[in-house]
Amino acid sequence: MAESGVTLTSPDRLHKIDQLRENNVGTHMPLPQLVVVGDQSSGKSSLLESLTEIPFPNGQGLCTRYATQITHRRDAVQEVVVSIIPGPDTTDEEKQGLASYRRTVQSTAELQNQFESILSEVNAHMGIRTSENTTGSKTFSRDVLRIEKCGPKEDYLTVIDVPGIFRNTEEGVTTELDKVMVLDMVKSYIEQERTIILAVLPCTVDIMTQEILNLSEKYDESGERTLGVLTKPDLLVERSTKTVVCDLVNGKKRPLNLGYYVVRNRGADEQAADGGSARGREKMFQEEPWCHLPPDRVGVVALRERLQDLLGHITDKAFPKLRAEARKMLLACEKSLDHLGVSRQTERDQQMYLSEIAGHFQRIVRGALDASYSSHPELESDDLRLITDIVNLTEQFNQDFISRSNVYDFENGGDACCSEESGQHVSIREPTSLKNGTSKFPELDPIVDLDLSNTYVSGGSIMEWIGQMYNRSRGVELGTFGSGLLSSAFREQTQNWEPMVRSYLGKIVVVIHHFIVTIIGKICADSKVVGN
């Protein structure tokens, strides 16, 4: 890495970004990063090796099952550290096991000798199913393999490689669900606003058909975050095809704001001694037609310098906002932590904690029953005026019962919706907690029914009904009737009493339930204590 001669002005700042990423802060806010994406067999792994000088094993296919983060950092001690960053969806137990993995070697040569065994260990820890780890349950993982290369001559660079997109599944190896998971993983990286997308495109295929460019255009509409990397130019034979690649680099076709770079990576059968080094491979760019391209757009060395510059630029640009966002999140977390109260490790501590919550709850309930809402900050909301809502519901029930409970109306029954004193219509506020019915509390559905539409019965004139009842029950003597007439009449006239009472009691239950759930949620910040 030292051959680039580039020294970033903010290596400590870049290191802080990596530390945030290691702690999964990236799941809460986007972090500056360089992400290598592309189809399978596009040359991603070879490009990553050329950029980072980490000698990935050829033909293993082990690093393509999860994202790989490679970091170069200047340090007095020369070493390569391999570890695992647990994914955001791992359990606490899984996280502890993954975070415990750590392997350290002193050089890339030593890493190359041990890399296959290291990757086998990593697969076992992540639960990746391979021919060596047949007990694994996953084909792909959201955990991240982290390789940190430190040394006194290292220039800072962090690159993240994600699994390659594939269209066809392999029986017994990959499934349709795996295909969707990989695509979702790629999207989750490139959709972040602070991600520079390194779209790897092999020169041997039609660039315009590559899915990664279409995805990049979707999530980076302005093209300000996408940099195209054209690989495998040494496999081109026809001059017309080479011209197409040159037109891309020169911005004449499908231009990107960050442009295109063309690189030649080491082949599977090439070694450094026979021309496999970066500078040895790049001699081909001195030939036609590559020699006419801008020198800063060809070769791995030029690309590495550009990436270092981009990483430093986006980090410097985003750092003030990141710091502000982090402080805001930290304050929110500290506030939540304070709400949890003191540590409760012993049974006695837990009993005292619950007693304090119960006492606080009782004091609020007394205030709510006394209509002393201003004495408790928790009761400031209109939907927590408990006794007021119950009194209003009861008064509304009284009015409704007088005016609507009888199936047959008395002709001069009076207006029960009027105040006794003024004769004016009384408008009673319905509690806001009832606006959504029981949808907010599905646990009340089996016992509460607030809908009277299917049970309420309305008849006609009571005098006409009385006549009908008499005609159905009259006896032999004039003016006599059967002994069951009164009980039948009472039963028929009071059909609405039960559903009206059930609806009234249901509203009371919802109001009280809403009050209890809301207040407990306010005074107990620990969701595990609140429960369901």
XYZ file of C-alpha atoms in Angstrom:
532
model
C 0.000 0.000 0.000
C 2.901 2.367 0.518
C 3.622 2.571 -3.195
C 0.736 4.974 -3.754
C 2.488 7.682 -1.790
C -0.866 9.060 -0.633
C -1.184 10.180 2.979
C -4.676 11.014 4.172
C -5.125 14.037 6.401
C -7.586 12.318 8.753
C -6.538 8.711 9.518
C -7.795 8.981 13.117
C -11.161 10.134 11.868
C -11.364 7.214 9.432
C -10.422 4.843 12.238
C -13.286 6.223 14.344
C -15.706 5.502 11.505
C -14.486 1.887 11.437
C -14.980 1.617 15.190
C -18.568 2.835 14.777
C -19.116 0.231 12.057
C -17.728 -2.553 14.279
C -20.364 -1.692 16.873
C -23.188 -1.819 14.296
C -23.803 1.931 14.531
C -24.334 1.748 10.778
C -27.726 0.150 11.445
C -28.830 3.402 13.100
C -27.246 5.977 10.769
C -25.387 5.705 7.440
C -21.577 5.692 7.683
C -19.062 6.723 4.990
C -17.856 3.576 3.228
C -16.602 2.105 -0.045
C -18.587 -0.956 -1.104
C -17.588 -3.327 -3.915
C -20.643 -4.765 -5.688
C -21.242 -6.736 -8.875
C -22.431 -9.999 -10.341
C -20.820 -13.316 -9.538
C -17.693 -13.954 -11.653
C -17.383 -10.240 -12.391
C -13.867 -10.143 -10.943
C -14.803 -8.709 -7.555
C -12.552 -10.988 -5.484
C -9.566 -10.428 -7.775
C -10.150 -6.667 -7.673
C -10.337 -6.771 -3.898
C -7.052 -8.667 -3.761
C -5.397 -6.165 -6.099
C -6.643 -3.185 -4.088
C -5.880 -4.528 -0.630
C -2.983 -6.952 -1.309
C -4.785 -9.542 0.799
C -4.109 -12.910 -0.932
C -7.518 -14.551 -1.110
C -7.419 -18.298 -1.862
C -8.278 -19.053 -5.485
C -11.300 -21.176 -6.232
C -12.503 -21.428 -2.661
C -15.630 -19.316 -2.922
C -15.621 -19.027 0.844
C -15.554 -15.239 1.147
C -18.552 -14.763 -1.096
C -21.053 -16.014 1.499
C -20.880 -12.858 3.610
C -19.620 -9.300 3.462
C -15.875 -8.809 3.940
C -14.463 -5.590 5.358
C -10.761 -5.033 4.686
C -9.058 -2.180 6.500
C -5.529 -0.846 6.116
C -4.296 1.207 9.057
C -0.934 2.785 9.802
C 0.449 1.451 13.065
C 3.839 0.848 14.659
C 3.122 -2.894 14.900
C 2.910 -4.923 11.701
C 0.182 -7.551 11.826
C -2.992 -8.811 10.165
C -5.990 -9.322 12.458
C -8.996 -11.400 11.381
C -12.249 -11.093 13.339
C -16.031 -11.224 12.888
C -18.477 -8.327 13.237
C -21.846 -9.837 14.300
C -24.782 -8.947 12.063
C -27.594 -6.690 13.288
C -30.068 -9.581 13.587
C -27.929 -11.876 15.777
C -29.003 -12.857 19.284
C -26.965 -11.879 22.347
C -25.658 -15.434 22.645
C -24.659 -15.585 18.963
C -23.092 -12.136 19.184
C -20.908 -13.201 22.093
C -19.646 -16.272 20.212
C -18.947 -14.359 16.975
C -17.214 -11.454 18.712
C -14.928 -13.856 20.558
C -13.277 -15.038 17.311
C -9.883 -13.453 16.605
C -6.845 -14.631 14.655
C -3.608 -12.667 14.329
C -0.735 -13.271 11.880
C 2.383 -11.199 11.332
C 2.397 -10.833 7.538
C 0.340 -11.347 4.385
C 2.579 -14.302 3.507
C 1.658 -15.977 6.772
C -1.990 -15.083 6.144
C -1.850 -16.695 2.714
C -0.584 -19.937 4.236
C -3.308 -20.013 6.886
C -6.166 -18.335 5.035
C -8.027 -21.496 4.046
C -8.078 -22.812 7.622
C -9.064 -19.344 8.923
C -11.986 -19.177 6.511
C -13.096 -22.662 7.569
C -13.127 -21.476 11.196
C -15.056 -18.336 10.242
C -17.659 -20.406 8.358
C -18.091 -22.643 11.397
C -18.599 -19.646 13.704
C -21.127 -18.053 11.336
C -22.940 -21.351 10.736
C -22.203 -21.367 6.991
C -22.893 -24.735 5.373
C -19.899 -26.003 3.352
C -18.420 -29.372 2.408
C -16.232 -29.119 5.518
C -18.979 -27.761 7.782
C -21.979 -29.919 6.926
C -23.771 -28.990 10.172
C -24.069 -25.354 9.105
C -27.597 -24.034 8.603
C -26.880 -20.989 6.396
C -25.769 -20.469 2.824
C -25.242 -16.730 3.330
C -24.860 -14.613 6.458
C -25.287 -10.962 7.403
C -22.267 -11.209 9.697
C -19.150 -9.433 8.423
C -15.630 -10.880 8.107
C -13.173 -8.166 9.156
C -9.532 -8.213 8.062
C -7.365 -5.403 9.432
C -3.848 -5.002 8.012
C -1.650 -2.791 10.179
C 1.918 -1.600 9.657
C 4.182 1.474 9.666
C 3.948 1.855 5.869
C 0.216 1.316 5.448
C -1.967 4.064 3.988
C -5.514 4.156 5.333
C -8.170 2.450 3.216
C -11.301 0.490 4.078
C -13.210 -1.456 1.439
C -16.289 -3.640 1.953
C -16.998 -6.517 -0.423
C -20.514 -7.989 -0.500
C -21.602 -11.304 -2.053
C -22.057 -11.207 -5.811
C -25.535 -11.020 -7.308
C -26.587 -14.237 -9.054
C -29.588 -15.068 -11.223
C -29.509 -18.876 -11.414
C -29.609 -21.120 -8.357
C -27.476 -24.244 -7.950
C -29.262 -27.366 -6.774
C -28.176 -28.374 -3.306
C -26.153 -25.164 -2.846
C -28.312 -22.076 -3.324
C -32.051 -21.423 -3.345
C -34.418 -18.703 -4.491
C -34.465 -17.391 -0.920
C -30.652 -17.130 -1.025
C -30.889 -15.143 -4.249
C -33.346 -12.713 -2.672
C -31.238 -12.445 0.493
C -28.087 -11.538 -1.452
C -29.947 -8.948 -3.499
C -31.416 -7.447 -0.320
C -27.959 -7.410 1.258
C -26.523 -5.528 -1.720
C -29.408 -3.061 -1.642
C -28.983 -2.457 2.092
C -25.422 -1.268 1.429
C -25.845 0.780 -1.736
C -29.025 2.584 -0.649
C -27.156 4.377 2.145
C -26.489 7.996 1.236
C -22.872 7.933 2.439
C -21.819 4.844 0.491
C -19.524 5.067 -2.540
C -20.595 2.257 -4.885
C -17.761 0.469 -6.693
C -19.711 -1.203 -9.487
C -17.521 -4.014 -10.855
C -18.273 -4.655 -14.539
C -16.428 -7.269 -16.616
C -15.421 -6.010 -20.065
C -16.346 -9.385 -21.535
C -20.124 -8.805 -21.229
C -22.508 -6.132 -22.425
C -22.094 -3.413 -19.807
C -25.568 -2.043 -20.470
C -27.180 -5.299 -19.288
C -25.408 -5.443 -15.915
C -27.961 -5.407 -13.092
C -25.658 -3.582 -10.699
C -25.727 -0.444 -12.879
C -29.528 -0.488 -12.879
C -29.538 -0.864 -9.081
C -27.027 1.957 -8.723
C -29.195 4.238 -10.847
C -32.195 3.403 -8.667
C -30.514 4.264 -5.364
C -28.095 6.876 -6.710
C -30.214 8.762 -9.222
C -27.749 11.624 -9.582
C -24.836 9.215 -10.131
C -22.718 11.075 -7.584
C -21.907 7.960 -5.536
C -21.201 5.393 -8.253
C -17.760 4.597 -9.651
C -17.505 1.987 -12.411
C -14.600 -0.494 -12.362
C -14.078 -2.354 -15.645
C -12.283 -5.688 -15.191
C -10.844 -8.389 -17.480
C -9.712 -6.079 -20.341
C -6.938 -8.574 -21.161
C -9.592 -11.050 -22.356
C -10.830 -8.731 -25.106
C -9.797 -9.598 -28.663
C -11.942 -7.538 -31.012
C -10.964 -3.915 -31.450
C -14.616 -2.807 -31.540
C -15.166 -4.217 -28.059
C -12.068 -2.449 -26.773
C -13.394 0.778 -28.277
C -16.645 0.402 -26.305
C -14.634 0.103 -23.077
C -12.539 3.161 -23.986
C -15.734 5.136 -24.696
C -16.996 4.303 -21.203
C -13.753 5.477 -19.595
C -13.817 8.665 -21.691
C -17.406 9.371 -20.649
C -18.912 8.939 -24.122
C -21.320 6.179 -23.017
C -23.488 5.835 -19.896
C -21.474 8.471 -18.026
C -21.042 8.468 -14.255
C -20.065 11.513 -12.209
C -17.219 9.561 -10.641
C -16.376 7.969 -13.982
C -14.971 4.566 -14.912
C -11.617 2.910 -14.233
C -10.223 -0.035 -16.164
C -7.984 -2.498 -14.310
C -6.344 -5.831 -14.947
C -6.330 -8.200 -11.990
C -4.193 -11.254 -11.379
C -5.532 -14.391 -13.036
C -5.934 -17.683 -11.213
C -2.751 -19.109 -12.796
C -0.591 -15.960 -12.468
C 2.095 -15.427 -9.858
C 3.989 -12.294 -8.931
C 7.253 -13.726 -10.253
C 5.922 -14.185 -13.795
C 4.271 -10.826 -14.230
C 1.505 -11.201 -11.663
C 2.434 -7.989 -9.800
C 0.243 -4.913 -10.198
C 2.832 -2.922 -12.139
C 3.703 -5.924 -14.308
C 0.080 -6.472 -15.254
C -0.467 -2.807 -16.007
C 2.139 -2.797 -18.811
C -0.729 -3.766 -21.114
C -2.083 -0.212 -20.762
C 0.940 1.059 -22.680
C -0.419 -0.736 -25.749
C -3.194 0.221 -28.209
C -5.882 1.349 -27.604
C -5.360 1.627 -23.819
C -2.403 3.980 -24.168
C -4.748 6.780 -25.285
C -6.768 6.666 -22.058
C -6.049 9.151 -19.230
C -3.270 7.642 -17.054
C -5.236 8.395 -13.881
C -8.092 6.183 -15.131
C -6.208 2.933 -15.771
C -4.658 0.427 -13.402
C -5.083 -0.630 -9.807
C -2.548 1.902 -8.493
C -4.527 4.849 -9.899
C -7.802 3.341 -8.668
C -6.434 2.817 -5.163
C -5.289 6.430 -4.951
C -8.695 7.618 -6.134
C -10.502 5.472 -3.565
C -8.325 6.749 -0.740
C -9.114 10.293 -1.820
C -12.869 9.558 -2.080
C -12.998 7.877 1.321
C -11.247 10.808 2.953
C -13.487 13.297 1.157
C -16.837 11.708 2.061
C -15.666 11.192 5.645
C -14.604 14.817 6.075
C -17.852 15.981 4.502
C -20.083 13.736 6.617
C -18.205 13.856 9.910
C -19.819 17.022 11.412
C -23.312 15.708 10.711
C -22.363 12.243 11.952
C -21.068 13.707 15.179
C -24.290 15.686 15.675
C -26.439 12.612 14.950
C -24.342 10.475 17.295
C -24.660 13.029 20.099
C -28.420 13.189 19.619
C -28.708 9.405 19.708
C -26.399 9.223 22.731
C -28.495 11.746 24.656
C -31.647 9.779 23.815
C -30.013 6.533 24.986
C -28.786 8.174 28.204
C -32.280 9.499 28.848
C -33.757 6.039 28.282
C -31.105 4.553 30.566
C -31.941 7.046 33.294
C -35.618 6.093 33.018
C -34.690 2.476 33.682
C -33.567 3.484 37.173
C -30.775 2.027 39.296
C -29.252 -1.399 38.792
C -31.483 -4.284 39.915
C -29.216 -7.295 40.237
C -30.518 -8.809 43.483
C -34.010 -10.043 44.282
C -34.308 -7.379 46.969
C -33.429 -4.641 44.460
C -36.055 -5.964 42.064
C -38.732 -6.034 44.804
C -37.959 -2.428 45.771
C -38.070 -1.354 42.124
C -41.504 -2.942 41.601
C -42.775 -1.486 44.893
C -41.744 2.005 43.808
C -43.572 1.575 40.491
C -46.698 0.277 42.290
C -46.626 3.214 44.731
C -46.207 5.715 41.918
C -49.085 4.096 40.030
C -51.386 4.275 43.072
C -50.648 7.980 43.588
C -51.492 8.718 39.939
C -54.724 6.692 40.169
C -55.800 8.672 43.250
C -55.153 11.901 41.378
C -57.115 10.630 38.362
C -60.074 9.575 40.558
C -60.045 12.951 42.331
C -59.851 14.822 38.988
C -56.601 16.336 40.266
C -54.934 16.151 36.872
C -52.522 19.050 37.316
C -50.855 17.347 40.291
C -49.299 14.665 38.085
C -47.450 15.393 34.813
C -48.502 11.980 33.531
C -52.180 13.089 33.530
C -51.756 16.169 31.338
C -53.059 14.368 28.240
C -56.801 14.671 27.552
C -57.158 10.918 27.017
C -56.041 10.205 30.609
C -58.785 12.148 32.439
C -60.102 8.953 33.989
C -62.916 9.993 36.337
C -64.055 12.745 33.952
C -64.378 10.266 31.087
C -66.268 7.787 33.281
C -68.671 10.473 34.552
C -69.267 11.700 30.991
C -69.896 8.164 29.749
C -72.312 7.533 32.626
C -74.222 10.734 31.950
C -74.402 9.925 28.252
C -75.620 6.433 29.125
C -78.326 7.908 31.362
C -79.548 10.179 28.589
C -79.427 7.422 25.990
C -81.198 4.985 28.308
C -84.084 7.365 28.960
C -84.494 8.259 25.301
C -83.632 5.008 23.504
C -83.929 2.038 25.840
C -87.640 1.465 25.186
C -88.448 -0.399 22.009
C -91.778 1.484 21.666
C -91.776 5.219 22.358
C -94.194 6.974 24.655
C -95.867 9.795 22.757
C -95.205 12.439 25.451
C -91.996 11.049 26.894
C -90.185 14.371 26.916
C -86.742 15.133 25.543
C -84.251 13.179 27.621
C -81.326 14.795 25.791
C -82.166 18.132 27.367
C -80.833 19.502 30.605
C -83.349 19.574 33.459
C -82.430 23.137 34.308
C -82.169 24.860 30.943
C -83.919 22.501 28.562
C -80.922 22.907 26.236
C -79.230 20.010 24.431
C -76.274 18.647 26.421
C -73.190 17.812 24.345
C -70.897 15.315 26.094
C -67.330 14.761 24.907
C -66.583 11.161 24.005
C -63.265 9.966 25.457
C -60.485 10.054 22.857
C -59.429 6.556 23.928
C -62.643 5.243 22.304
C -62.067 6.738 18.876
C -60.435 3.574 17.526
C -62.705 1.205 19.418
C -60.831 -1.864 20.633
C -58.455 -2.009 17.635
C -55.659 -0.705 19.849
C -56.377 -3.436 22.407
C -57.224 -6.661 20.545
C -56.998 -8.527 23.844
C -60.353 -6.927 24.772
C -62.222 -8.216 21.718
C -63.583 -11.394 23.400
C -65.176 -9.420 26.269
C -66.040 -6.002 24.841
C -68.619 -5.084 22.188
C -69.076 -1.379 21.504
C -71.306 -1.767 18.435
C -75.059 -1.442 18.952
C -75.972 -1.401 15.267
C -76.794 -5.127 15.081
C -78.652 -5.377 18.412
C -80.612 -2.144 18.841
C -84.343 -2.520 18.194
C -86.679 0.366 17.434
C -90.504 -0.103 17.263
C -93.414 2.183 16.470
C -96.073 3.892 18.585
C -96.580 2.405 22.046
C -100.385 2.773 21.902
C -100.578 0.806 18.677
C -98.301 -1.861 20.185
C -100.432 -2.066 23.352
C -103.463 -2.639 21.184
C -101.707 -5.409 19.323
C -100.615 -7.022 22.597
C -104.156 -6.880 23.941
C -105.629 -8.360 20.775
C -103.129 -11.232 20.970
C -103.930 -11.992 24.630
C -107.632 -10.985 25.297
C -109.875 -13.363 27.254
C -113.524 -14.405 27.093
C -114.778 -11.580 29.242
C -114.643 -8.068 27.834
C -111.506 -6.259 29.020
C -109.750 -9.380 30.337
C -106.434 -10.810 29.110
C -104.032 -13.658 29.808
C -101.872 -13.626 32.955
C -98.618 -13.618 30.942
C -99.351 -10.393 29.095
C -97.499 -8.056 31.448
C -94.317 -10.163 31.627
C -94.297 -10.599 27.832
C -94.845 -6.885 27.303
C -92.086 -5.979 29.748
C -89.670 -8.434 28.106
C -90.401 -7.089 24.628
C -90.247 -3.421 25.662
C -86.836 -3.881 27.380
C -84.976 -5.713 24.581
C -82.518 -2.815 24.305
C -81.522 -2.738 27.944
C -78.949 -5.539 27.830
C -77.030 -4.395 24.683
C -77.035 -0.783 25.909
C -75.651 -1.792 29.295
C -73.070 -4.076 27.660
C -71.956 -1.250 25.379
C -71.737 1.173 28.307
C -69.719 -1.251 30.440
C -67.511 -2.049 27.420
C -66.654 1.643 27.032
C -65.809 1.872 30.720
C -63.543 -1.200 30.386
C -61.729 0.302 27.369
C -61.216 3.669 29.102
C -59.838 2.038 32.259
C -57.694 -0.414 30.282
C -56.282 2.417 28.169
C -55.525 4.398 31.334
C -53.723 1.500 33.034
C -51.653 0.512 29.983
C -50.678 4.114 29.194
C -49.751 5.093 32.748
C -47.697 1.952 33.337
C -45.888 2.629 30.070
C -45.142 6.178 31.239
C -43.816 5.326 34.693
C -41.993 2.111 33.728
C -39.428 2.629 30.963
C -38.237 -0.992 30.959
C -40.314 -2.776 28.292
C -39.319 -6.175 29.703
C -40.895 -5.238 33.033
C -44.035 -3.841 31.402
C -44.480 -7.054 29.370
C -47.515 -7.548 27.151
